[in-house]
Amino acid sequence: MAESSGRLFVVAVPIGNLEDITLRALRVLREADVIACEDTRRTGQLLELLGLPRRPMFALHDHNEDRQSERLIARLEAGEKVALVSDAGTPTISDPGFPLIRAVAEAGLTVVPVPGPCAAIAALCASGLPTDRFRFVGFPPGKREAQRGMLEALQGAPETVVFYVGPHDLAEFLVLAAEVLGGARPAVIARELTKMYEELRRGTLAELAETPGVIRGEVVLLVGGAVVRDEAPTADDIASAARAVLAEGFTGARAAKELARRTGLGRDEAYRAVLSAREAE
Ligand code: SAM
């Protein structure tokens, strides 16, 4: 069988500022035979704002992606050009598209990336946190205990961690992250990137967790990785910091939290250090 000339283009679109559309994305969207998208209404509006003609559209979401993939593969096999877009940013990054792309690749058809905006990368590159290694974890799970488990698994990770967090969940998530990862970690709230109220708020996790007020809009939270020290703190260093915290009147979980904030220790380690310091009093 002759190789199909059909192509699946994975096209990034703006995350707020229309000027971030690339010249190539404009051409690919103009020339596409069909557009696979999350929400046909939103993509229709985007095409209109960009001055592009309407194309036939297929909505992809969790419930229909397998069925829609079969239909799209048939069109690719017939030699058509299919563009996959999200409502905003890069498809498949905390957005639909992965099952389609896997199915297209498995069918031996061509997948072409058309790179562009992605909130995680936009936030990371402007954060001032190390970018040489990072870990993207997307949205934290909804339940608090699952969030705690996920954060505990990240305790020793040395790379910058990038989360997508809903604005209403951010305050509570920051408190939990400070408790589990240690309040001394540097962190950045990157809000409304590329839009009118763009803001990058930097501080320690403890400082950001204490920030009062409501956070509105879309948010990426970045947290500096576990400190890999040239020399690990000695048991004496930890014991003396724990004694100082107790002497200042902190008790129990608050003492552990304060010790974690000062030393960068994880929550469990700090708690054990506080217990030993109290027993030795
Ligand atoms: N695929 C998209 C991308 O490439 O960034 C992400 C889609 S995900 C459903 C939406 C989340 O991305 C938001 O909840 C927020 O965490 C983040 N996000 C999207 N646009 C943003 C922006 N302009 N500023 C900050 N965060 C943004």
PDB file of C-alpha atoms and ligand atoms in Angstrom:
ATOM      1  CA  MET A   1       0.000   0.000   0.000  1.00  0.00           C
ATOM      2  CA  ALA A   2       1.352   3.466  -0.897  1.00  0.00           C
ATOM      3  CA  GLU A   3       2.256   5.634   2.076  1.00  0.00           C
ATOM      4  CA  SER A   4      -0.584   8.056   2.876  1.00  0.00           C
ATOM      5  CA  SER A   5       0.140  11.743   2.363  1.00  0.00           C
ATOM      6  CA  GLY A   6      -2.189  12.454   5.298  1.00  0.00           C
ATOM      7  CA  ARG A   7      -0.637  14.323   8.198  1.00  0.00           C
ATOM      8  CA  LEU A   8      -1.746  14.994  11.772  1.00  0.00           C
ATOM      9  CA  PHE A   9      -0.440  18.423  12.819  1.00  0.00           C
ATOM     10  CA  VAL A  10      -0.284  19.044  16.575  1.00  0.00           C
ATOM     11  CA  VAL A  11      -0.736  22.805  16.660  1.00  0.00           C
ATOM     12  CA  ALA A  12      -0.088  25.025  19.697  1.00  0.00           C
ATOM     13  CA  VAL A  13      -2.298  28.117  19.998  1.00  0.00           C
ATOM     14  CA  PRO A  14      -2.064  31.178  22.323  1.00  0.00           C
ATOM     15  CA  ILE A  15      -2.613  30.962  26.092  1.00  0.00           C
ATOM     16  CA  GLY A  16      -4.056  34.471  26.262  1.00  0.00           C
ATOM     17  CA  ASN A  17      -2.288  36.778  23.839  1.00  0.00           C
ATOM     18  CA  LEU A  18      -3.344  36.272  20.223  1.00  0.00           C
ATOM     19  CA  GLU A  19      -0.032  37.651  18.987  1.00  0.00           C
ATOM     20  CA  ASP A  20       1.585  34.444  20.196  1.00  0.00           C
ATOM     21  CA  ILE A  21       0.147  32.436  17.298  1.00  0.00           C
ATOM     22  CA  THR A  22       2.988  31.403  15.011  1.00  0.00           C
ATOM     23  CA  LEU A  23       3.114  32.053  11.275  1.00  0.00           C
ATOM     24  CA  ARG A  24       3.335  28.319  10.722  1.00  0.00           C
ATOM     25  CA  ALA A  25       0.308  27.608  12.919  1.00  0.00           C
ATOM     26  CA  LEU A  26      -1.683  30.152  10.887  1.00  0.00           C
ATOM     27  CA  ARG A  27      -0.751  28.423   7.621  1.00  0.00           C
ATOM     28  CA  VAL A  28      -1.415  24.914   8.934  1.00  0.00           C
ATOM     29  CA  LEU A  29      -4.830  25.931  10.312  1.00  0.00           C
ATOM     30  CA  ARG A  30      -5.717  27.667   7.048  1.00  0.00           C
ATOM     31  CA  GLU A  31      -4.736  24.620   4.988  1.00  0.00           C
ATOM     32  CA  ALA A  32      -6.193  21.904   7.250  1.00  0.00           C
ATOM     33  CA  ASP A  33      -9.011  19.784   5.817  1.00  0.00           C
ATOM     34  CA  VAL A  34     -10.363  19.209   9.295  1.00  0.00           C
ATOM     35  CA  ILE A  35      -9.641  20.471  12.816  1.00  0.00           C
ATOM     36  CA  ALA A  36      -9.802  18.199  15.862  1.00  0.00           C
ATOM     37  CA  CYS A  37     -10.404  20.326  18.949  1.00  0.00           C
ATOM     38  CA  GLU A  38     -11.689  20.307  22.529  1.00  0.00           C
ATOM     39  CA  ASP A  39     -14.608  22.642  22.042  1.00  0.00           C
ATOM     40  CA  THR A  40     -15.843  23.493  18.540  1.00  0.00           C
ATOM     41  CA  ARG A  41     -17.363  26.779  19.717  1.00  0.00           C
ATOM     42  CA  ARG A  42     -14.123  28.038  21.286  1.00  0.00           C
ATOM     43  CA  THR A  43     -12.025  26.937  18.335  1.00  0.00           C
ATOM     44  CA  GLY A  44     -14.542  28.588  15.978  1.00  0.00           C
ATOM     45  CA  GLN A  45     -14.090  31.840  17.914  1.00  0.00           C
ATOM     46  CA  LEU A  46     -10.302  31.496  17.786  1.00  0.00           C
ATOM     47  CA  LEU A  47     -10.333  30.964  14.002  1.00  0.00           C
ATOM     48  CA  GLU A  48     -12.516  34.023  13.615  1.00  0.00           C
ATOM     49  CA  LEU A  49     -10.261  36.195  15.811  1.00  0.00           C
ATOM     50  CA  LEU A  50      -7.267  35.044  13.788  1.00  0.00           C
ATOM     51  CA  GLY A  51      -9.062  35.869  10.539  1.00  0.00           C
ATOM     52  CA  LEU A  52      -9.002  32.217   9.413  1.00  0.00           C
ATOM     53  CA  PRO A  53     -11.722  30.427   7.445  1.00  0.00           C
ATOM     54  CA  ARG A  54     -13.931  27.957   9.319  1.00  0.00           C
ATOM     55  CA  ARG A  55     -12.999  24.318   8.782  1.00  0.00           C
ATOM     56  CA  PRO A  56     -14.957  21.147   9.512  1.00  0.00           C
ATOM     57  CA  MET A  57     -14.379  20.390  13.195  1.00  0.00           C
ATOM     58  CA  PHE A  58     -14.336  17.235  15.328  1.00  0.00           C
ATOM     59  CA  ALA A  59     -14.717  17.627  19.094  1.00  0.00           C
ATOM     60  CA  LEU A  60     -12.384  15.385  21.114  1.00  0.00           C
ATOM     61  CA  HIS A  61     -12.953  14.695  24.773  1.00  0.00           C
ATOM     62  CA  ASP A  62     -12.311  11.912  27.253  1.00  0.00           C
ATOM     63  CA  HIS A  63     -15.546  10.072  26.435  1.00  0.00           C
ATOM     64  CA  ASN A  64     -15.297   9.974  22.654  1.00  0.00           C
ATOM     65  CA  GLU A  65     -11.603  10.162  21.852  1.00  0.00           C
ATOM     66  CA  ASP A  66     -11.266   6.496  20.792  1.00  0.00           C
ATOM     67  CA  ARG A  67     -14.250   6.681  18.443  1.00  0.00           C
ATOM     68  CA  GLN A  68     -13.212  10.049  17.032  1.00  0.00           C
ATOM     69  CA  SER A  69      -9.651   8.748  16.550  1.00  0.00           C
ATOM     70  CA  GLU A  70     -10.942   6.000  14.220  1.00  0.00           C
ATOM     71  CA  ARG A  71     -12.806   8.562  12.126  1.00  0.00           C
ATOM     72  CA  LEU A  72      -9.796  10.877  11.986  1.00  0.00           C
ATOM     73  CA  ILE A  73      -7.448   8.026  11.051  1.00  0.00           C
ATOM     74  CA  ALA A  74      -9.758   7.166   8.131  1.00  0.00           C
ATOM     75  CA  ARG A  75      -9.437  10.751   6.931  1.00  0.00           C
ATOM     76  CA  LEU A  76      -5.644  10.703   7.314  1.00  0.00           C
ATOM     77  CA  GLU A  77      -5.515   7.449   5.353  1.00  0.00           C
ATOM     78  CA  ALA A  78      -7.487   9.205   2.627  1.00  0.00           C
ATOM     79  CA  GLY A  79      -4.660  11.759   2.441  1.00  0.00           C
ATOM     80  CA  GLU A  80      -6.262  14.610   4.402  1.00  0.00           C
ATOM     81  CA  LYS A  81      -4.508  17.108   6.653  1.00  0.00           C
ATOM     82  CA  VAL A  82      -5.823  17.120  10.209  1.00  0.00           C
ATOM     83  CA  ALA A  83      -4.889  19.850  12.717  1.00  0.00           C
ATOM     84  CA  LEU A  84      -5.244  19.044  16.429  1.00  0.00           C
ATOM     85  CA  VAL A  85      -5.669  22.076  18.714  1.00  0.00           C
ATOM     86  CA  SER A  86      -6.623  22.709  22.343  1.00  0.00           C
ATOM     87  CA  ASP A  87      -8.664  25.625  23.658  1.00  0.00           C
ATOM     88  CA  ALA A  88      -5.334  27.161  24.676  1.00  0.00           C
ATOM     89  CA  GLY A  89      -1.660  26.218  24.557  1.00  0.00           C
ATOM     90  CA  THR A  90      -0.189  22.937  23.428  1.00  0.00           C
ATOM     91  CA  PRO A  91      -2.446  19.944  22.777  1.00  0.00           C
ATOM     92  CA  THR A  92      -2.029  16.924  25.097  1.00  0.00           C
ATOM     93  CA  ILE A  93      -0.371  18.960  27.855  1.00  0.00           C
ATOM     94  CA  SER A  94      -3.087  18.515  30.511  1.00  0.00           C
ATOM     95  CA  ASP A  95      -5.439  18.509  27.519  1.00  0.00           C
ATOM     96  CA  PRO A  96      -6.970  15.910  25.165  1.00  0.00           C
ATOM     97  CA  GLY A  97      -5.119  14.376  22.241  1.00  0.00           C
ATOM     98  CA  PHE A  98      -2.793  11.707  23.603  1.00  0.00           C
ATOM     99  CA  PRO A  99      -4.961   8.679  22.598  1.00  0.00           C
ATOM    100  CA  LEU A 100      -5.410  10.150  19.113  1.00  0.00           C
ATOM    101  CA  ILE A 101      -1.687  10.728  18.624  1.00  0.00           C
ATOM    102  CA  ARG A 102      -0.811   7.274  19.905  1.00  0.00           C
ATOM    103  CA  ALA A 103      -3.385   5.679  17.577  1.00  0.00           C
ATOM    104  CA  VAL A 104      -2.125   7.692  14.592  1.00  0.00           C
ATOM    105  CA  ALA A 105       1.496   6.737  15.330  1.00  0.00           C
ATOM    106  CA  GLU A 106       0.515   3.080  15.772  1.00  0.00           C
ATOM    107  CA  ALA A 107      -1.280   3.189  12.403  1.00  0.00           C
ATOM    108  CA  GLY A 108       2.052   4.195  10.845  1.00  0.00           C
ATOM    109  CA  LEU A 109       0.783   7.664   9.887  1.00  0.00           C
ATOM    110  CA  THR A 110       2.741  10.894  10.219  1.00  0.00           C
ATOM    111  CA  VAL A 111       2.444  13.206  13.238  1.00  0.00           C
ATOM    112  CA  VAL A 112       3.928  16.700  12.826  1.00  0.00           C
ATOM    113  CA  PRO A 113       4.477  19.019  15.811  1.00  0.00           C
ATOM    114  CA  VAL A 114       3.774  22.714  15.248  1.00  0.00           C
ATOM    115  CA  PRO A 115       5.227  24.123  18.482  1.00  0.00           C
ATOM    116  CA  GLY A 116       4.193  27.295  20.253  1.00  0.00           C
ATOM    117  CA  PRO A 117       2.737  28.510  23.562  1.00  0.00           C
ATOM    118  CA  CYS A 118       2.552  26.282  26.616  1.00  0.00           C
ATOM    119  CA  ALA A 119       1.747  27.741  30.045  1.00  0.00           C
ATOM    120  CA  ALA A 120       4.181  25.422  31.866  1.00  0.00           C
ATOM    121  CA  ILE A 121       7.138  26.413  29.693  1.00  0.00           C
ATOM    122  CA  ALA A 122       6.194  30.104  29.648  1.00  0.00           C
ATOM    123  CA  ALA A 123       6.064  30.078  33.468  1.00  0.00           C
ATOM    124  CA  LEU A 124       9.251  28.079  33.874  1.00  0.00           C
ATOM    125  CA  CYS A 125      11.408  30.193  31.584  1.00  0.00           C
ATOM    126  CA  ALA A 126      10.427  33.424  33.376  1.00  0.00           C
ATOM    127  CA  SER A 127      10.348  31.985  36.908  1.00  0.00           C
ATOM    128  CA  GLY A 128      13.963  32.451  37.876  1.00  0.00           C
ATOM    129  CA  LEU A 129      14.016  28.856  39.130  1.00  0.00           C
ATOM    130  CA  PRO A 130      16.445  26.336  37.630  1.00  0.00           C
ATOM    131  CA  THR A 131      15.356  25.217  34.177  1.00  0.00           C
ATOM    132  CA  ASP A 132      18.091  22.680  33.444  1.00  0.00           C
ATOM    133  CA  ARG A 133      15.903  19.930  34.871  1.00  0.00           C
ATOM    134  CA  PHE A 134      12.222  20.167  35.664  1.00  0.00           C
ATOM    135  CA  ARG A 135       9.303  17.895  36.371  1.00  0.00           C
ATOM    136  CA  PHE A 136       5.853  18.707  35.004  1.00  0.00           C
ATOM    137  CA  VAL A 137       3.122  17.119  37.090  1.00  0.00           C
ATOM    138  CA  GLY A 138       0.067  18.943  35.728  1.00  0.00           C
ATOM    139  CA  PHE A 139      -3.009  19.218  37.949  1.00  0.00           C
ATOM    140  CA  PRO A 140      -2.676  17.746  41.465  1.00  0.00           C
ATOM    141  CA  PRO A 141      -5.298  15.140  42.352  1.00  0.00           C
ATOM    142  CA  GLY A 142      -8.532  16.507  43.814  1.00  0.00           C
ATOM    143  CA  LYS A 143      -8.466  14.783  47.227  1.00  0.00           C
ATOM    144  CA  ARG A 144      -6.241  16.153  49.957  1.00  0.00           C
ATOM    145  CA  GLU A 145      -4.778  12.788  50.969  1.00  0.00           C
ATOM    146  CA  ALA A 146      -3.901  12.041  47.335  1.00  0.00           C
ATOM    147  CA  GLN A 147      -2.289  15.483  47.089  1.00  0.00           C
ATOM    148  CA  ARG A 148      -0.251  14.739  50.207  1.00  0.00           C
ATOM    149  CA  GLY A 149       0.881  11.397  48.751  1.00  0.00           C
ATOM    150  CA  MET A 150       1.913  13.072  45.496  1.00  0.00           C
ATOM    151  CA  LEU A 151       3.870  15.776  47.364  1.00  0.00           C
ATOM    152  CA  GLU A 152       5.575  13.170  49.570  1.00  0.00           C
ATOM    153  CA  ALA A 153       6.723  11.379  46.421  1.00  0.00           C
ATOM    154  CA  LEU A 154       8.268  14.693  45.262  1.00  0.00           C
ATOM    155  CA  GLN A 155      10.083  15.425  48.543  1.00  0.00           C
ATOM    156  CA  GLY A 156      13.527  14.329  47.370  1.00  0.00           C
ATOM    157  CA  ALA A 157      13.203  15.334  43.698  1.00  0.00           C
ATOM    158  CA  PRO A 158      16.042  17.760  42.889  1.00  0.00           C
ATOM    159  CA  GLU A 159      14.381  19.339  39.859  1.00  0.00           C
ATOM    160  CA  THR A 160      11.990  22.301  39.657  1.00  0.00           C
ATOM    161  CA  VAL A 161       8.413  21.024  39.879  1.00  0.00           C
ATOM    162  CA  VAL A 162       5.677  22.583  37.726  1.00  0.00           C
ATOM    163  CA  PHE A 163       1.997  22.303  38.681  1.00  0.00           C
ATOM    164  CA  TYR A 164      -1.193  23.547  37.057  1.00  0.00           C
ATOM    165  CA  VAL A 165      -3.456  24.646  39.914  1.00  0.00           C
ATOM    166  CA  GLY A 166      -6.993  26.012  39.791  1.00  0.00           C
ATOM    167  CA  PRO A 167      -7.213  29.475  41.402  1.00  0.00           C
ATOM    168  CA  HIS A 168      -9.674  28.274  44.057  1.00  0.00           C
ATOM    169  CA  ASP A 169      -7.410  25.396  45.099  1.00  0.00           C
ATOM    170  CA  LEU A 170      -4.182  27.372  45.229  1.00  0.00           C
ATOM    171  CA  ALA A 171      -4.286  28.708  48.815  1.00  0.00           C
ATOM    172  CA  GLU A 172      -4.872  25.281  50.384  1.00  0.00           C
ATOM    173  CA  PHE A 173      -2.419  23.571  48.063  1.00  0.00           C
ATOM    174  CA  LEU A 174       0.331  26.049  48.988  1.00  0.00           C
ATOM    175  CA  VAL A 175      -0.167  25.358  52.700  1.00  0.00           C
ATOM    176  CA  LEU A 176       0.048  21.609  52.120  1.00  0.00           C
ATOM    177  CA  ALA A 177       3.068  21.956  49.816  1.00  0.00           C
ATOM    178  CA  ALA A 178       4.878  24.087  52.433  1.00  0.00           C
ATOM    179  CA  GLU A 179       4.087  21.485  55.091  1.00  0.00           C
ATOM    180  CA  VAL A 180       5.216  18.477  53.051  1.00  0.00           C
ATOM    181  CA  LEU A 181       8.101  19.899  51.005  1.00  0.00           C
ATOM    182  CA  GLY A 182       9.355  22.382  53.608  1.00  0.00           C
ATOM    183  CA  GLY A 183       8.467  26.068  53.719  1.00  0.00           C
ATOM    184  CA  ALA A 184      11.960  27.201  52.764  1.00  0.00           C
ATOM    185  CA  ARG A 185      11.662  26.066  49.154  1.00  0.00           C
ATOM    186  CA  PRO A 186      11.675  28.890  46.621  1.00  0.00           C
ATOM    187  CA  ALA A 187       8.436  29.027  44.651  1.00  0.00           C
ATOM    188  CA  VAL A 188       6.700  31.127  42.020  1.00  0.00           C
ATOM    189  CA  ILE A 189       3.025  31.751  41.294  1.00  0.00           C
ATOM    190  CA  ALA A 190       2.789  32.571  37.572  1.00  0.00           C
ATOM    191  CA  ARG A 191      -0.651  34.003  36.942  1.00  0.00           C
ATOM    192  CA  GLU A 192      -2.509  35.101  33.818  1.00  0.00           C
ATOM    193  CA  LEU A 193       0.560  34.744  31.616  1.00  0.00           C
ATOM    194  CA  THR A 194       0.553  36.785  28.407  1.00  0.00           C
ATOM    195  CA  LYS A 195      -2.657  38.550  29.536  1.00  0.00           C
ATOM    196  CA  MET A 196      -3.423  41.984  30.965  1.00  0.00           C
ATOM    197  CA  TYR A 197      -2.999  40.972  34.621  1.00  0.00           C
ATOM    198  CA  GLU A 198       0.106  38.844  34.142  1.00  0.00           C
ATOM    199  CA  GLU A 199       1.981  38.453  37.418  1.00  0.00           C
ATOM    200  CA  LEU A 200       4.934  36.421  38.663  1.00  0.00           C
ATOM    201  CA  ARG A 201       4.894  36.279  42.457  1.00  0.00           C
ATOM    202  CA  ARG A 202       8.093  34.924  43.959  1.00  0.00           C
ATOM    203  CA  GLY A 203       8.916  33.880  47.513  1.00  0.00           C
ATOM    204  CA  THR A 204       9.426  30.843  49.680  1.00  0.00           C
ATOM    205  CA  LEU A 205       6.596  28.337  49.827  1.00  0.00           C
ATOM    206  CA  ALA A 206       5.913  29.501  53.397  1.00  0.00           C
ATOM    207  CA  GLU A 207       5.723  33.151  52.306  1.00  0.00           C
ATOM    208  CA  LEU A 208       3.430  32.408  49.377  1.00  0.00           C
ATOM    209  CA  ALA A 209       1.239  30.215  51.586  1.00  0.00           C
ATOM    210  CA  GLU A 210       0.827  33.163  53.938  1.00  0.00           C
ATOM    211  CA  THR A 211      -0.044  35.567  51.114  1.00  0.00           C
ATOM    212  CA  PRO A 212      -3.545  36.747  51.883  1.00  0.00           C
ATOM    213  CA  GLY A 213      -6.193  37.480  49.326  1.00  0.00           C
ATOM    214  CA  VAL A 214      -7.935  35.744  46.516  1.00  0.00           C
ATOM    215  CA  ILE A 215      -5.991  34.566  43.515  1.00  0.00           C
ATOM    216  CA  ARG A 216      -7.901  34.979  40.279  1.00  0.00           C
ATOM    217  CA  GLY A 217      -7.320  33.668  36.804  1.00  0.00           C
ATOM    218  CA  GLU A 218      -5.124  30.896  35.515  1.00  0.00           C
ATOM    219  CA  VAL A 219      -2.127  29.823  37.538  1.00  0.00           C
ATOM    220  CA  VAL A 220       1.039  27.811  37.168  1.00  0.00           C
ATOM    221  CA  LEU A 221       2.802  27.030  40.452  1.00  0.00           C
ATOM    222  CA  LEU A 222       6.517  26.263  40.358  1.00  0.00           C
ATOM    223  CA  VAL A 223       8.510  24.933  43.294  1.00  0.00           C
ATOM    224  CA  GLY A 224      12.293  24.731  43.509  1.00  0.00           C
ATOM    225  CA  GLY A 225      13.692  21.207  43.799  1.00  0.00           C
ATOM    226  CA  ALA A 226      15.063  19.582  46.942  1.00  0.00           C
ATOM    227  CA  VAL A 227      18.366  21.204  47.804  1.00  0.00           C
ATOM    228  CA  VAL A 228      21.235  18.948  46.928  1.00  0.00           C
ATOM    229  CA  ARG A 229      23.862  20.259  49.295  1.00  0.00           C
ATOM    230  CA  ASP A 230      27.577  19.837  48.701  1.00  0.00           C
ATOM    231  CA  GLU A 231      27.624  18.753  52.302  1.00  0.00           C
ATOM    232  CA  ALA A 232      24.499  17.354  53.883  1.00  0.00           C
ATOM    233  CA  PRO A 233      23.626  19.071  57.181  1.00  0.00           C
ATOM    234  CA  THR A 234      25.097  17.163  60.079  1.00  0.00           C
ATOM    235  CA  ALA A 235      22.939  15.586  62.751  1.00  0.00           C
ATOM    236  CA  ASP A 236      24.346  18.276  65.105  1.00  0.00           C
ATOM    237  CA  ASP A 237      23.193  21.082  62.776  1.00  0.00           C
ATOM    238  CA  ILE A 238      19.704  19.644  62.673  1.00  0.00           C
ATOM    239  CA  ALA A 239      19.574  19.020  66.439  1.00  0.00           C
ATOM    240  CA  SER A 240      20.704  22.541  67.228  1.00  0.00           C
ATOM    241  CA  ALA A 241      18.165  24.090  64.833  1.00  0.00           C
ATOM    242  CA  ALA A 242      15.455  21.914  66.438  1.00  0.00           C
ATOM    243  CA  ARG A 243      16.503  23.063  69.964  1.00  0.00           C
ATOM    244  CA  ALA A 244      16.356  26.687  68.814  1.00  0.00           C
ATOM    245  CA  VAL A 245      12.838  26.256  67.447  1.00  0.00           C
ATOM    246  CA  LEU A 246      11.639  24.653  70.720  1.00  0.00           C
ATOM    247  CA  ALA A 247      13.360  27.356  72.780  1.00  0.00           C
ATOM    248  CA  GLU A 248      11.406  29.978  70.831  1.00  0.00           C
ATOM    249  CA  GLY A 249       8.160  28.408  72.020  1.00  0.00           C
ATOM    250  CA  PHE A 250       7.104  26.441  68.948  1.00  0.00           C
ATOM    251  CA  THR A 251       5.511  23.098  69.775  1.00  0.00           C
ATOM    252  CA  GLY A 252       4.409  19.916  67.990  1.00  0.00           C
ATOM    253  CA  ALA A 253       3.505  20.182  64.323  1.00  0.00           C
ATOM    254  CA  ARG A 254       4.158  23.941  64.305  1.00  0.00           C
ATOM    255  CA  ALA A 255       7.705  23.341  65.546  1.00  0.00           C
ATOM    256  CA  ALA A 256       8.276  20.775  62.801  1.00  0.00           C
ATOM    257  CA  LYS A 257       6.872  23.171  60.215  1.00  0.00           C
ATOM    258  CA  GLU A 258       9.128  25.988  61.422  1.00  0.00           C
ATOM    259  CA  LEU A 259      12.172  23.716  61.447  1.00  0.00           C
ATOM    260  CA  ALA A 260      11.342  22.599  57.899  1.00  0.00           C
ATOM    261  CA  ARG A 261      11.026  26.233  56.838  1.00  0.00           C
ATOM    262  CA  ARG A 262      14.411  27.145  58.334  1.00  0.00           C
ATOM    263  CA  THR A 263      16.385  24.135  57.221  1.00  0.00           C
ATOM    264  CA  GLY A 264      14.690  22.936  54.041  1.00  0.00           C
ATOM    265  CA  LEU A 265      14.159  19.509  55.647  1.00  0.00           C
ATOM    266  CA  GLY A 266      11.099  17.505  54.586  1.00  0.00           C
ATOM    267  CA  ARG A 267       8.146  17.456  56.968  1.00  0.00           C
ATOM    268  CA  ASP A 268       8.704  13.943  58.320  1.00  0.00           C
ATOM    269  CA  GLU A 269      12.407  14.460  58.898  1.00  0.00           C
ATOM    270  CA  ALA A 270      11.755  17.773  60.652  1.00  0.00           C
ATOM    271  CA  TYR A 271       9.105  16.160  62.843  1.00  0.00           C
ATOM    272  CA  ARG A 272      11.508  13.405  63.912  1.00  0.00           C
ATOM    273  CA  ALA A 273      14.208  15.993  64.697  1.00  0.00           C
ATOM    274  CA  VAL A 274      11.800  17.979  66.888  1.00  0.00           C
ATOM    275  CA  LEU A 275      10.759  14.827  68.776  1.00  0.00           C
ATOM    276  CA  SER A 276      14.375  13.869  69.459  1.00  0.00           C
ATOM    277  CA  ALA A 277      15.248  17.398  70.600  1.00  0.00           C
ATOM    278  CA  ARG A 278      12.294  17.383  73.001  1.00  0.00           C
ATOM    279  CA  GLU A 279      13.227  13.999  74.407  1.00  0.00           C
ATOM    280  CA  ALA A 280      16.786  15.211  74.974  1.00  0.00           C
ATOM    281  CA  GLU A 281      15.648  18.314  76.889  1.00  0.00           C
TER     282      GLU A 281
HETATM  283  N1  SAM B   1      -2.485  22.762  27.172  1.00  0.00           N
HETATM  284  C1  SAM B   1      -2.330  23.961  27.956  1.00  0.00           C
HETATM  285  C2  SAM B   1      -0.872  24.420  27.893  1.00  0.00           C
HETATM  286  O1  SAM B   1      -0.166  24.075  26.956  1.00  0.00           O
HETATM  287  O2  SAM B   1      -0.450  25.169  28.753  1.00  0.00           O
HETATM  288  C3  SAM B   1      -2.806  23.755  29.377  1.00  0.00           C
HETATM  289  C4  SAM B   1      -4.243  23.390  29.499  1.00  0.00           C
HETATM  290  S1  SAM B   1      -4.788  23.102  31.127  1.00  0.00           S
HETATM  291  C5  SAM B   1      -6.407  22.493  30.840  1.00  0.00           C
HETATM  292  C6  SAM B   1      -5.141  24.701  31.737  1.00  0.00           C
HETATM  293  C7  SAM B   1      -4.188  25.121  32.841  1.00  0.00           C
HETATM  294  O3  SAM B   1      -3.002  25.653  32.262  1.00  0.00           O
HETATM  295  C8  SAM B   1      -4.723  26.251  33.710  1.00  0.00           C
HETATM  296  O4  SAM B   1      -5.541  25.760  34.763  1.00  0.00           O
HETATM  297  C9  SAM B   1      -3.458  26.872  34.246  1.00  0.00           C
HETATM  298  O5  SAM B   1      -2.923  26.079  35.293  1.00  0.00           O
HETATM  299  C10 SAM B   1      -2.548  26.751  33.019  1.00  0.00           C
HETATM  300  N2  SAM B   1      -2.648  27.958  32.190  1.00  0.00           N
HETATM  301  C11 SAM B   1      -3.216  28.055  30.974  1.00  0.00           C
HETATM  302  N3  SAM B   1      -3.116  29.320  30.504  1.00  0.00           N
HETATM  303  C12 SAM B   1      -2.457  30.026  31.451  1.00  0.00           C
HETATM  304  C13 SAM B   1      -2.037  31.384  31.562  1.00  0.00           C
HETATM  305  N4  SAM B   1      -2.293  32.268  30.612  1.00  0.00           N
HETATM  306  N5  SAM B   1      -1.381  31.770  32.690  1.00  0.00           N
HETATM  307  C14 SAM B   1      -1.119  30.879  33.675  1.00  0.00           C
HETATM  308  N6  SAM B   1      -1.500  29.585  33.622  1.00  0.00           N
HETATM  309  C15 SAM B   1      -2.149  29.160  32.527  1.00  0.00           C
END
